[in-house]
Tab-separated table of C-alpha atoms in Angstrom:
chain	number	residue	atom	x	y	z
T	253	MET	CA	-90.312	47.692	238.161
T	254	MET	CA	-92.757	44.843	237.317
T	255	CYS	CA	-90.624	42.060	238.849
T	256	ARG	CA	-89.922	40.322	242.236
T	257	LEU	CA	-86.671	40.506	243.727
T	258	MET	CA	-85.538	37.209	242.160
T	259	SER	CA	-86.829	38.098	238.730
T	260	LEU	CA	-84.626	41.363	239.205
T	261	THR	CA	-81.575	39.269	240.171
T	262	ALA	CA	-82.069	36.946	237.143
T	263	LEU	CA	-82.497	40.221	235.031
T	264	CYS	CA	-79.273	41.603	236.264
T	265	LYS	CA	-77.281	38.504	235.901
T	266	GLU	CA	-78.664	38.159	232.289
T	267	ALA	CA	-77.529	41.624	231.572
T	268	LEU	CA	-73.925	40.690	233.036
T	269	PHE	CA	-73.896	37.670	230.667
T	270	GLU	CA	-74.943	39.915	227.593
T	271	SER	CA	-71.978	42.128	228.252
T	272	HIS	CA	-69.504	39.082	228.536
T	273	CYS	CA	-70.678	37.971	225.108
T	274	ILE	CA	-69.887	41.297	223.600
T	275	VAL	CA	-66.487	41.546	225.142
T	276	LYS	CA	-65.558	38.021	224.032
T	277	GLU	CA	-65.947	39.192	220.476
T	278	TYR	CA	-62.823	41.521	221.070
T	279	VAL	CA	-60.579	38.752	221.984
T	280	THR	CA	-59.360	38.237	218.386
T	281	LYS	CA	-60.208	41.871	217.122
T	282	PRO	CA	-58.152	44.961	217.575
T	283	VAL	CA	-59.398	47.316	220.073
T	284	GLU	CA	-60.072	50.853	218.904
T	285	GLU	CA	-60.401	54.051	220.841
T	286	VAL	CA	-63.352	56.337	220.364
T	287	HIS	CA	-63.944	59.914	221.160
T	288	HIS	CA	-67.152	61.629	221.747
T	289	ALA	CA	-68.509	64.392	224.043
T	290	ARG	CA	-69.364	62.246	227.031
T	291	VAL	CA	-66.138	60.339	227.276
T	292	THR	CA	-63.801	61.599	230.021
T	293	ASP	CA	-61.460	58.860	230.108
T	294	ILE	CA	-60.132	56.262	227.525
T	295	SER	CA	-63.133	54.758	225.849
T	296	THR	CA	-63.175	51.983	223.160
T	297	GLU	CA	-65.665	50.553	220.834
T	298	GLY	CA	-66.017	47.790	223.148
T	299	ASP	CA	-67.232	50.072	225.946
T	300	VAL	CA	-69.719	51.804	223.557
T	301	ARG	CA	-71.220	48.287	222.251
T	302	VAL	CA	-71.622	47.083	225.855
T	303	SER	CA	-73.203	50.286	226.994
T	304	GLU	CA	-75.636	50.265	223.875
T	305	ARG	CA	-76.452	46.587	224.426
T	306	LEU	CA	-77.117	46.976	228.151
T	307	ILE	CA	-79.261	50.094	227.537
T	308	ASN	CA	-81.179	48.273	224.964
T	309	PHE	CA	-81.515	45.033	227.210
T	310	PHE	CA	-82.802	46.951	230.166
T	311	GLN	CA	-85.282	48.979	228.133
T	312	ARG	CA	-86.885	45.861	226.369
T	313	LYS	CA	-87.018	44.120	229.944
T	314	CYS	CA	-88.064	46.736	232.246
T	315	GLU	CA	-91.305	48.973	232.115
T	316	GLY	CA	-89.211	52.013	233.599
T	317	ALA	CA	-86.101	52.875	235.004
T	318	ILE	CA	-83.282	55.479	235.393
T	319	LEU	CA	-80.001	54.369	234.014
T	320	TYR	CA	-76.552	55.760	234.522
T	321	SER	CA	-73.862	54.614	232.177
T	322	GLU	CA	-70.198	55.569	232.167
T	323	GLU	CA	-70.407	55.727	228.348
T	324	SER	CA	-74.027	57.101	227.803
T	325	GLY	CA	-74.679	59.373	230.765
T	326	LYS	CA	-78.190	59.175	232.425
T	327	LEU	CA	-81.120	57.926	230.449
T	328	SER	CA	-84.857	57.518	231.781
T	329	TRP	CA	-87.840	55.777	230.197
T	330	GLY	CA	-91.251	54.866	231.397
T	331	ASN	CA	-93.683	56.837	233.678
T	332	ASN	CA	-92.449	57.634	237.261
T	333	PRO	CA	-89.642	55.232	237.335
T	334	GLN	CA	-88.976	53.779	240.871
T	335	HIS	CA	-85.740	51.911	240.196
T	336	THR	CA	-82.286	53.154	239.145
T	337	LEU	CA	-79.537	51.132	237.285
T	338	ALA	CA	-75.927	52.088	237.443
T	339	ILE	CA	-73.481	50.441	235.035
T	340	ASP	CA	-69.796	50.579	234.300
T	341	ASP	CA	-69.832	49.146	230.792
T	342	ILE	CA	-66.109	48.005	231.016
T	343	ASP	CA	-64.326	48.716	234.348
T	344	GLY	CA	-60.664	48.582	233.460
T	345	THR	CA	-60.863	50.010	229.988
T	346	MET	CA	-57.152	50.490	229.736
T	347	ASN	CA	-56.601	46.845	230.734
T	348	PHE	CA	-59.183	45.930	227.942
T	349	TYR	CA	-57.377	48.192	225.566
T	350	ARG	CA	-53.731	47.003	226.270
T	351	GLY	CA	-53.983	43.493	227.348
T	352	LYS	CA	-57.465	42.194	226.914
T	353	ARG	CA	-56.599	38.589	227.236
T	354	PHE	CA	-54.733	38.935	230.420
T	355	LEU	CA	-55.315	41.913	232.392
T	356	PRO	CA	-58.537	42.232	234.497
T	357	HIS	CA	-61.506	44.099	233.072
T	358	SER	CA	-64.957	43.763	233.950
T	359	THR	CA	-68.672	44.974	233.727
T	360	ILE	CA	-70.597	46.120	236.875
T	361	VAL	CA	-74.243	46.362	237.216
T	362	THR	CA	-76.045	47.809	240.286
T	363	LEU	CA	-79.914	48.003	240.635
T	364	PHE	CA	-81.319	50.173	243.251
T	365	ASP	CA	-84.984	50.510	244.531
T	366	SER	CA	-85.029	54.280	244.301
T	367	PRO	CA	-85.169	56.940	241.767
T	368	GLU	CA	-82.547	58.903	243.911
T	369	PRO	CA	-80.496	55.924	245.377
T	370	ARG	CA	-78.217	55.863	248.380
T	371	TYR	CA	-75.842	52.915	249.068
T	372	ARG	CA	-78.665	51.184	251.297
T	373	ASP	CA	-80.950	51.134	248.362
T	374	ALA	CA	-78.931	48.627	246.483
T	375	LEU	CA	-81.015	45.480	245.641
T	376	PHE	CA	-78.391	43.831	243.609
T	377	ALA	CA	-74.802	44.478	242.786
T	378	GLY	CA	-72.933	42.275	240.385
T	379	ILE	CA	-69.583	42.147	238.661
T	380	ARG	CA	-68.530	39.989	235.574
T	381	ASP	CA	-64.979	39.460	235.182
T	382	HIS	CA	-64.066	39.159	231.426
T	383	VAL	CA	-61.037	37.361	231.645
T	384	SER	CA	-62.002	34.657	233.778
T	385	GLY	CA	-65.667	34.647	232.916
T	386	ASP	CA	-66.497	34.757	236.711
T	387	LEU	CA	-69.646	36.411	238.017
T	388	TRP	CA	-69.831	37.759	241.792
T	389	TYR	CA	-73.037	39.253	243.000
T	390	ALA	CA	-74.914	40.272	246.012
T	391	VAL	CA	-78.575	40.396	246.690
T	392	ARG	CA	-79.840	42.794	249.748
T	393	GLY	CA	-80.878	40.722	252.498
T	394	GLU	CA	-79.718	37.322	251.057
T	395	GLY	CA	-75.900	37.395	250.907
T	396	CYS	CA	-73.022	37.212	248.217
T	397	TYR	CA	-72.540	34.626	245.656
T	398	GLU	CA	-70.192	33.247	242.930
T	399	ASP	CA	-71.767	31.969	239.902
């Protein structure tokens, strides 16, 4: 990727903010289940919209990467991507579906500095809790933070 570690951290935090904006739209709307080939568990329109928004976000902001999404599977763009993103669009979909204002549900983004990552390759891992709006994240070699 074309960015320094701090830029990557800001990028991932911005992506988590984007996901929160989408989920907040569903506070007053009914949540509908969706069914398609890649879904192995309950999935909602909110899951799909978060997935689409994050994929679009990272494709616009990053020259190339491999991205794994629970809703969209594996995607790759750019020549010889050297980073991998793993996202859980809405972790706790059942909570989102049944108790969206009260039960915990979140979006998780992890960025690795390898096209075939292991745990030790994680540069950034963050989670945005959509009920409280809190963001917790860790940056390799720097520590953990609440934002």
